[in-house]
Amino acid sequence: MTEPARILVVGGGYVGMYTALRLQRQLGAELRAGTAEIVVVTPDPYMTYQPFLPEAAAGSISPRHVVVPLRRVLPRCRVLIGEVHSVDHAARTATLSTLATEEEGTGDTRLTYDELVIAPGSVSRTLPVPGLADHGIGFKTVEEAIGLRNHVIEQMDIASSTRDPALRDAALTFVFVGGGYAGVEALAELEDMARYAARHYHNVKPEDLKWVLVEATDRILPEVGEDMGRYAVRELRGRNVDVRLRTRLESCENRVAVLSDGTRLPTRTVVWTAGVKPAPVLAATDLPLDERGRIRCTARLTVDGIEHAWAAGDAAAVPDVTAREPGTTCAPNAQHAVRQARVLAENLAASLRGRPLKEYAHAYAGSVASLGLHKGVAHVYGRKLKGYPAWLMHRAYHLSRVPTFNRKARVLAEWTLSGLFKREIVSLGSLEHPRAEFELAASPPPGPGDKPSA
């Protein structure tokens, strides 16, 4: 009996999940006949819908509704929770570790394949800023979003209970570095939440909170256009947000954020959202990379000059055939990733059946961004919107894009309930250390001569 053609999908994010989802539909007959097999290797058993992370951090959406369980939507695929460390495409072999190999202590295992779809996505792009590794907080995963929410509320609790004015000021100062979608939307949603939460504190007022947005360029939200970017700055500054353009974070050692303009901000919160870079695994492959570390691709989403290898999304340099300037590549955003995944799956299925491939071509439709509850900016198909209409468009667009009807219904239900009832303002920081209480209870009681810990 011949072995089935194995398609290895590296990554379970936008491209990985949508490609596997489309492939299991395109190759339904082959999968049922056992002549094809789809294997998805991903570190997490879910896909995170990242545009909803700011609302999850603000408590408008439950964290479990921001993620899509892969095994539920990919019933015909084999999902392996693990991490690919290297790829030897010449030998059609990937080296990976799984939860089982770690428990067994057997080391990495090798998986052979016939077709490779490499879509590991991106990771936060950090700079050698002193203190950043010790005190910085990222905003790319649902865990980071909920951790940041808990952190912000905990800082308000600290400020409410301390008698030290310096500690209070540092606890109520929140510095966000990066003026793209992630930074602006996260700051705006959390500022909204914290301002609402302040009414429940007897000695913390909204004006006591200091929010600072640091951006190295001369504008924020470049995707929505210059006019809407300026409007977003005015909107944030009108809410007492200190927007620092043409400014960089020089250091955050000893819980003091030092900016390139000389400002020193004692703070216990530094959120880093200053861009992304391709996943490190790409450097451990024999696939061609561009100067930014992305895989060189053709417009058909094949790896340039390599057979039986495909890529798309943040990790791929895909030519933009709709651009006027030659050599332009598609922007690394969700809008392109979802559409590229569809074309990639169709082309891969066509390749297996000996049919011609088609090029990926999608003109950029525009962008929408939330600036907090009932506030937003949008630049879509040449039309500019701001305020409530833009916010409504932001929600409608992302509701239409989040995968599965189940998720759409749950998100819509939560939005409806949040419009009828008050926000839930509670920190569940203990979730990050769930065994702490039990460990304390299980520890031996102190002896007669032991001093109580401080």
PDB file of C-alpha atoms in Angstrom, residues 121-308:
ATOM      1  CA  GLY A 121       3.950  33.909  11.549  1.00  0.00           C
ATOM      2  CA  SER A 122       5.925  36.532  13.411  1.00  0.00           C
ATOM      3  CA  VAL A 123       7.213  37.378  16.863  1.00  0.00           C
ATOM      4  CA  SER A 124       7.672  40.700  18.634  1.00  0.00           C
ATOM      5  CA  ARG A 125      10.587  42.705  17.300  1.00  0.00           C
ATOM      6  CA  THR A 126      12.549  43.935  20.274  1.00  0.00           C
ATOM      7  CA  LEU A 127      15.530  46.265  20.426  1.00  0.00           C
ATOM      8  CA  PRO A 128      18.487  46.211  22.839  1.00  0.00           C
ATOM      9  CA  VAL A 129      16.839  48.708  25.187  1.00  0.00           C
ATOM     10  CA  PRO A 130      18.294  48.429  28.711  1.00  0.00           C
ATOM     11  CA  GLY A 131      15.692  47.013  31.096  1.00  0.00           C
ATOM     12  CA  LEU A 132      13.220  46.032  28.379  1.00  0.00           C
ATOM     13  CA  ALA A 133      13.706  42.280  28.815  1.00  0.00           C
ATOM     14  CA  ASP A 134      13.134  42.634  32.575  1.00  0.00           C
ATOM     15  CA  HIS A 135      10.183  45.018  32.656  1.00  0.00           C
ATOM     16  CA  GLY A 136       8.586  45.081  29.186  1.00  0.00           C
ATOM     17  CA  ILE A 137       5.172  43.589  28.468  1.00  0.00           C
ATOM     18  CA  GLY A 138       4.253  42.310  25.004  1.00  0.00           C
ATOM     19  CA  PHE A 139       0.847  42.400  23.352  1.00  0.00           C
ATOM     20  CA  LYS A 140       0.694  39.637  20.772  1.00  0.00           C
ATOM     21  CA  THR A 141      -1.005  36.718  22.543  1.00  0.00           C
ATOM     22  CA  VAL A 142      -4.231  36.310  24.489  1.00  0.00           C
ATOM     23  CA  GLU A 143      -2.172  35.454  27.568  1.00  0.00           C
ATOM     24  CA  GLU A 144      -0.328  38.779  27.296  1.00  0.00           C
ATOM     25  CA  ALA A 145      -3.595  40.683  26.781  1.00  0.00           C
ATOM     26  CA  ILE A 146      -5.249  39.233  29.882  1.00  0.00           C
ATOM     27  CA  GLY A 147      -2.028  39.552  31.857  1.00  0.00           C
ATOM     28  CA  LEU A 148      -1.869  43.243  30.937  1.00  0.00           C
ATOM     29  CA  ARG A 149      -5.486  43.773  32.013  1.00  0.00           C
ATOM     30  CA  ASN A 150      -4.763  42.169  35.375  1.00  0.00           C
ATOM     31  CA  HIS A 151      -1.583  44.209  35.680  1.00  0.00           C
ATOM     32  CA  VAL A 152      -3.316  47.543  35.037  1.00  0.00           C
ATOM     33  CA  ILE A 153      -5.999  46.863  37.645  1.00  0.00           C
ATOM     34  CA  GLU A 154      -3.378  45.686  40.131  1.00  0.00           C
ATOM     35  CA  GLN A 155      -1.467  48.954  39.652  1.00  0.00           C
ATOM     36  CA  MET A 156      -4.628  50.861  40.487  1.00  0.00           C
ATOM     37  CA  ASP A 157      -5.000  48.705  43.614  1.00  0.00           C
ATOM     38  CA  ILE A 158      -1.405  49.511  44.590  1.00  0.00           C
ATOM     39  CA  ALA A 159      -1.952  53.231  44.036  1.00  0.00           C
ATOM     40  CA  SER A 160      -5.132  53.129  46.086  1.00  0.00           C
ATOM     41  CA  SER A 161      -3.503  51.504  49.097  1.00  0.00           C
ATOM     42  CA  THR A 162       0.022  52.981  49.230  1.00  0.00           C
ATOM     43  CA  ARG A 163       1.105  55.984  51.276  1.00  0.00           C
ATOM     44  CA  ASP A 164       4.194  56.510  49.140  1.00  0.00           C
ATOM     45  CA  PRO A 165       3.486  59.268  46.560  1.00  0.00           C
ATOM     46  CA  ALA A 166       6.386  58.137  44.332  1.00  0.00           C
ATOM     47  CA  LEU A 167       5.069  54.570  44.233  1.00  0.00           C
ATOM     48  CA  ARG A 168       1.571  55.848  43.539  1.00  0.00           C
ATOM     49  CA  ASP A 169       2.711  57.984  40.602  1.00  0.00           C
ATOM     50  CA  ALA A 170       4.742  55.123  39.116  1.00  0.00           C
ATOM     51  CA  ALA A 171       1.827  52.709  39.485  1.00  0.00           C
ATOM     52  CA  LEU A 172      -0.532  55.106  37.690  1.00  0.00           C
ATOM     53  CA  THR A 173       1.844  55.809  34.769  1.00  0.00           C
ATOM     54  CA  PHE A 174       1.398  53.542  31.734  1.00  0.00           C
ATOM     55  CA  VAL A 175       3.863  53.771  28.827  1.00  0.00           C
ATOM     56  CA  PHE A 176       3.074  52.180  25.451  1.00  0.00           C
ATOM     57  CA  VAL A 177       5.836  52.007  22.852  1.00  0.00           C
ATOM     58  CA  GLY A 178       4.680  51.745  19.223  1.00  0.00           C
ATOM     59  CA  GLY A 179       2.001  53.694  17.380  1.00  0.00           C
ATOM     60  CA  GLY A 180       0.680  50.931  15.131  1.00  0.00           C
ATOM     61  CA  TYR A 181      -2.586  49.035  15.498  1.00  0.00           C
ATOM     62  CA  ALA A 182      -1.556  46.999  18.519  1.00  0.00           C
ATOM     63  CA  GLY A 183      -0.189  49.880  20.557  1.00  0.00           C
ATOM     64  CA  VAL A 184      -2.899  52.433  19.804  1.00  0.00           C
ATOM     65  CA  GLU A 185      -5.841  50.066  20.172  1.00  0.00           C
ATOM     66  CA  ALA A 186      -4.476  48.468  23.343  1.00  0.00           C
ATOM     67  CA  LEU A 187      -3.824  51.848  24.960  1.00  0.00           C
ATOM     68  CA  ALA A 188      -7.203  53.256  23.910  1.00  0.00           C
ATOM     69  CA  GLU A 189      -9.198  50.264  25.169  1.00  0.00           C
ATOM     70  CA  LEU A 190      -7.309  50.007  28.459  1.00  0.00           C
ATOM     71  CA  GLU A 191      -7.529  53.760  29.054  1.00  0.00           C
ATOM     72  CA  ASP A 192     -11.290  53.477  28.591  1.00  0.00           C
ATOM     73  CA  MET A 193     -11.440  50.552  31.019  1.00  0.00           C
ATOM     74  CA  ALA A 194      -9.207  52.189  33.644  1.00  0.00           C
ATOM     75  CA  ARG A 195     -11.144  55.455  33.490  1.00  0.00           C
ATOM     76  CA  TYR A 196     -14.341  53.514  34.134  1.00  0.00           C
ATOM     77  CA  ALA A 197     -12.711  51.473  36.915  1.00  0.00           C
ATOM     78  CA  ALA A 198     -11.506  54.639  38.681  1.00  0.00           C
ATOM     79  CA  ARG A 199     -15.060  55.471  39.705  1.00  0.00           C
ATOM     80  CA  HIS A 200     -14.990  52.440  42.017  1.00  0.00           C
ATOM     81  CA  TYR A 201     -11.881  53.669  43.889  1.00  0.00           C
ATOM     82  CA  HIS A 202     -12.337  56.189  46.681  1.00  0.00           C
ATOM     83  CA  ASN A 203      -8.942  57.843  46.118  1.00  0.00           C
ATOM     84  CA  VAL A 204      -8.088  57.254  42.437  1.00  0.00           C
ATOM     85  CA  LYS A 205      -9.534  59.621  39.855  1.00  0.00           C
ATOM     86  CA  PRO A 206      -9.338  59.321  36.057  1.00  0.00           C
ATOM     87  CA  GLU A 207      -7.105  62.401  35.890  1.00  0.00           C
ATOM     88  CA  ASP A 208      -4.622  60.692  38.232  1.00  0.00           C
ATOM     89  CA  LEU A 209      -3.807  58.122  35.546  1.00  0.00           C
ATOM     90  CA  LYS A 210      -1.037  59.050  33.112  1.00  0.00           C
ATOM     91  CA  TRP A 211      -1.005  57.378  29.702  1.00  0.00           C
ATOM     92  CA  VAL A 212       1.961  57.883  27.366  1.00  0.00           C
ATOM     93  CA  LEU A 213       2.230  56.720  23.750  1.00  0.00           C
ATOM     94  CA  VAL A 214       5.782  56.729  22.345  1.00  0.00           C
ATOM     95  CA  GLU A 215       6.230  56.553  18.554  1.00  0.00           C
ATOM     96  CA  ALA A 216       9.548  56.895  16.713  1.00  0.00           C
ATOM     97  CA  THR A 217       8.021  58.277  13.483  1.00  0.00           C
ATOM     98  CA  ASP A 218       5.995  61.442  12.923  1.00  0.00           C
ATOM     99  CA  ARG A 219       2.576  59.722  12.814  1.00  0.00           C
ATOM    100  CA  ILE A 220       0.505  56.921  14.299  1.00  0.00           C
ATOM    101  CA  LEU A 221      -1.712  54.404  12.532  1.00  0.00           C
ATOM    102  CA  PRO A 222      -0.092  54.937   9.099  1.00  0.00           C
ATOM    103  CA  GLU A 223      -2.447  52.320   7.592  1.00  0.00           C
ATOM    104  CA  VAL A 224      -5.492  54.604   7.946  1.00  0.00           C
ATOM    105  CA  GLY A 225      -3.868  57.535   6.172  1.00  0.00           C
ATOM    106  CA  GLU A 226      -2.305  60.806   7.265  1.00  0.00           C
ATOM    107  CA  ASP A 227      -5.573  62.669   7.930  1.00  0.00           C
ATOM    108  CA  MET A 228      -7.072  59.919  10.073  1.00  0.00           C
ATOM    109  CA  GLY A 229      -3.734  59.490  11.838  1.00  0.00           C
ATOM    110  CA  ARG A 230      -3.770  63.164  12.835  1.00  0.00           C
ATOM    111  CA  TYR A 231      -7.367  62.807  13.994  1.00  0.00           C
ATOM    112  CA  ALA A 232      -6.381  59.812  16.135  1.00  0.00           C
ATOM    113  CA  VAL A 233      -3.637  61.904  17.781  1.00  0.00           C
ATOM    114  CA  ARG A 234      -6.114  64.698  18.527  1.00  0.00           C
ATOM    115  CA  GLU A 235      -8.644  62.213  19.903  1.00  0.00           C
ATOM    116  CA  LEU A 236      -6.090  60.596  22.220  1.00  0.00           C
ATOM    117  CA  ARG A 237      -4.668  63.906  23.403  1.00  0.00           C
ATOM    118  CA  GLY A 238      -8.203  65.094  24.086  1.00  0.00           C
ATOM    119  CA  ARG A 239      -8.471  62.174  26.513  1.00  0.00           C
ATOM    120  CA  ASN A 240      -5.298  63.343  28.300  1.00  0.00           C
ATOM    121  CA  VAL A 241      -3.073  60.773  26.582  1.00  0.00           C
ATOM    122  CA  ASP A 242       0.481  62.078  26.192  1.00  0.00           C
ATOM    123  CA  VAL A 243       1.361  61.239  22.562  1.00  0.00           C
ATOM    124  CA  ARG A 244       5.105  61.580  21.905  1.00  0.00           C
ATOM    125  CA  LEU A 245       5.964  61.515  18.192  1.00  0.00           C
ATOM    126  CA  ARG A 246       9.534  61.286  16.849  1.00  0.00           C
ATOM    127  CA  THR A 247      10.478  59.847  20.226  1.00  0.00           C
ATOM    128  CA  ARG A 248      12.134  56.567  21.225  1.00  0.00           C
ATOM    129  CA  LEU A 249      12.422  54.584  24.418  1.00  0.00           C
ATOM    130  CA  GLU A 250      16.084  54.723  25.432  1.00  0.00           C
ATOM    131  CA  SER A 251      15.899  52.734  28.671  1.00  0.00           C
ATOM    132  CA  CYS A 252      13.477  51.338  31.240  1.00  0.00           C
ATOM    133  CA  GLU A 253      15.914  50.159  33.885  1.00  0.00           C
ATOM    134  CA  ASN A 254      14.942  50.429  37.559  1.00  0.00           C
ATOM    135  CA  ARG A 255      11.338  51.038  36.538  1.00  0.00           C
ATOM    136  CA  VAL A 256      12.120  54.414  34.972  1.00  0.00           C
ATOM    137  CA  ALA A 257      11.272  54.962  31.291  1.00  0.00           C
ATOM    138  CA  VAL A 258      13.863  57.269  29.738  1.00  0.00           C
ATOM    139  CA  LEU A 259      12.811  58.774  26.402  1.00  0.00           C
ATOM    140  CA  SER A 260      14.999  60.155  23.639  1.00  0.00           C
ATOM    141  CA  ASP A 261      13.726  63.695  24.335  1.00  0.00           C
ATOM    142  CA  GLY A 262      15.209  63.503  27.840  1.00  0.00           C
ATOM    143  CA  THR A 263      11.973  62.783  29.683  1.00  0.00           C
ATOM    144  CA  ARG A 264      12.216  60.412  32.657  1.00  0.00           C
ATOM    145  CA  LEU A 265       8.987  58.655  33.607  1.00  0.00           C
ATOM    146  CA  PRO A 266       8.912  56.499  36.765  1.00  0.00           C
ATOM    147  CA  THR A 267       6.538  53.714  35.736  1.00  0.00           C
ATOM    148  CA  ARG A 268       5.691  50.123  36.566  1.00  0.00           C
ATOM    149  CA  THR A 269       4.165  49.482  33.125  1.00  0.00           C
ATOM    150  CA  VAL A 270       6.010  49.485  29.785  1.00  0.00           C
ATOM    151  CA  VAL A 271       4.073  47.847  26.943  1.00  0.00           C
ATOM    152  CA  TRP A 272       6.175  47.073  23.867  1.00  0.00           C
ATOM    153  CA  THR A 273       4.295  46.957  20.534  1.00  0.00           C
ATOM    154  CA  ALA A 274       7.011  48.352  18.261  1.00  0.00           C
ATOM    155  CA  GLY A 275       6.664  45.989  15.338  1.00  0.00           C
ATOM    156  CA  VAL A 276       7.201  42.323  14.544  1.00  0.00           C
ATOM    157  CA  LYS A 277       9.789  40.164  12.806  1.00  0.00           C
ATOM    158  CA  PRO A 278       9.579  36.749  11.093  1.00  0.00           C
ATOM    159  CA  ALA A 279       9.611  33.686  13.349  1.00  0.00           C
ATOM    160  CA  PRO A 280      13.155  32.481  14.160  1.00  0.00           C
ATOM    161  CA  VAL A 281      12.531  29.028  12.669  1.00  0.00           C
ATOM    162  CA  LEU A 282      12.884  30.489   9.162  1.00  0.00           C
ATOM    163  CA  ALA A 283      16.608  30.936   9.736  1.00  0.00           C
ATOM    164  CA  ALA A 284      16.849  27.197  10.460  1.00  0.00           C
ATOM    165  CA  THR A 285      15.595  26.163   7.018  1.00  0.00           C
ATOM    166  CA  ASP A 286      17.246  25.758   3.621  1.00  0.00           C
ATOM    167  CA  LEU A 287      14.644  28.022   2.013  1.00  0.00           C
ATOM    168  CA  PRO A 288      15.606  31.344   0.361  1.00  0.00           C
ATOM    169  CA  LEU A 289      15.113  34.421   2.569  1.00  0.00           C
ATOM    170  CA  ASP A 290      15.010  38.123   1.755  1.00  0.00           C
ATOM    171  CA  GLU A 291      16.920  40.878   3.553  1.00  0.00           C
ATOM    172  CA  ARG A 292      14.235  41.043   6.272  1.00  0.00           C
ATOM    173  CA  GLY A 293      14.400  37.321   6.996  1.00  0.00           C
ATOM    174  CA  ARG A 294      11.163  36.431   5.182  1.00  0.00           C
ATOM    175  CA  ILE A 295      10.782  33.566   2.722  1.00  0.00           C
ATOM    176  CA  ARG A 296      11.042  34.653  -0.908  1.00  0.00           C
ATOM    177  CA  CYS A 297       7.823  33.696  -2.665  1.00  0.00           C
ATOM    178  CA  THR A 298       6.233  33.943  -6.084  1.00  0.00           C
ATOM    179  CA  ALA A 299       2.832  35.461  -6.723  1.00  0.00           C
ATOM    180  CA  ARG A 300       1.502  31.879  -6.804  1.00  0.00           C
ATOM    181  CA  LEU A 301       2.604  31.528  -3.167  1.00  0.00           C
ATOM    182  CA  THR A 302       5.233  28.922  -3.969  1.00  0.00           C
ATOM    183  CA  VAL A 303       8.697  29.403  -2.483  1.00  0.00           C
ATOM    184  CA  ASP A 304      10.817  31.054  -5.129  1.00  0.00           C
ATOM    185  CA  GLY A 305      12.868  28.477  -7.024  1.00  0.00           C
ATOM    186  CA  ILE A 306      11.831  25.593  -4.743  1.00  0.00           C
ATOM    187  CA  GLU A 307       9.368  22.841  -5.600  1.00  0.00           C
ATOM    188  CA  HIS A 308       6.789  21.447  -3.175  1.00  0.00           C
TER     189      HIS A 308
END
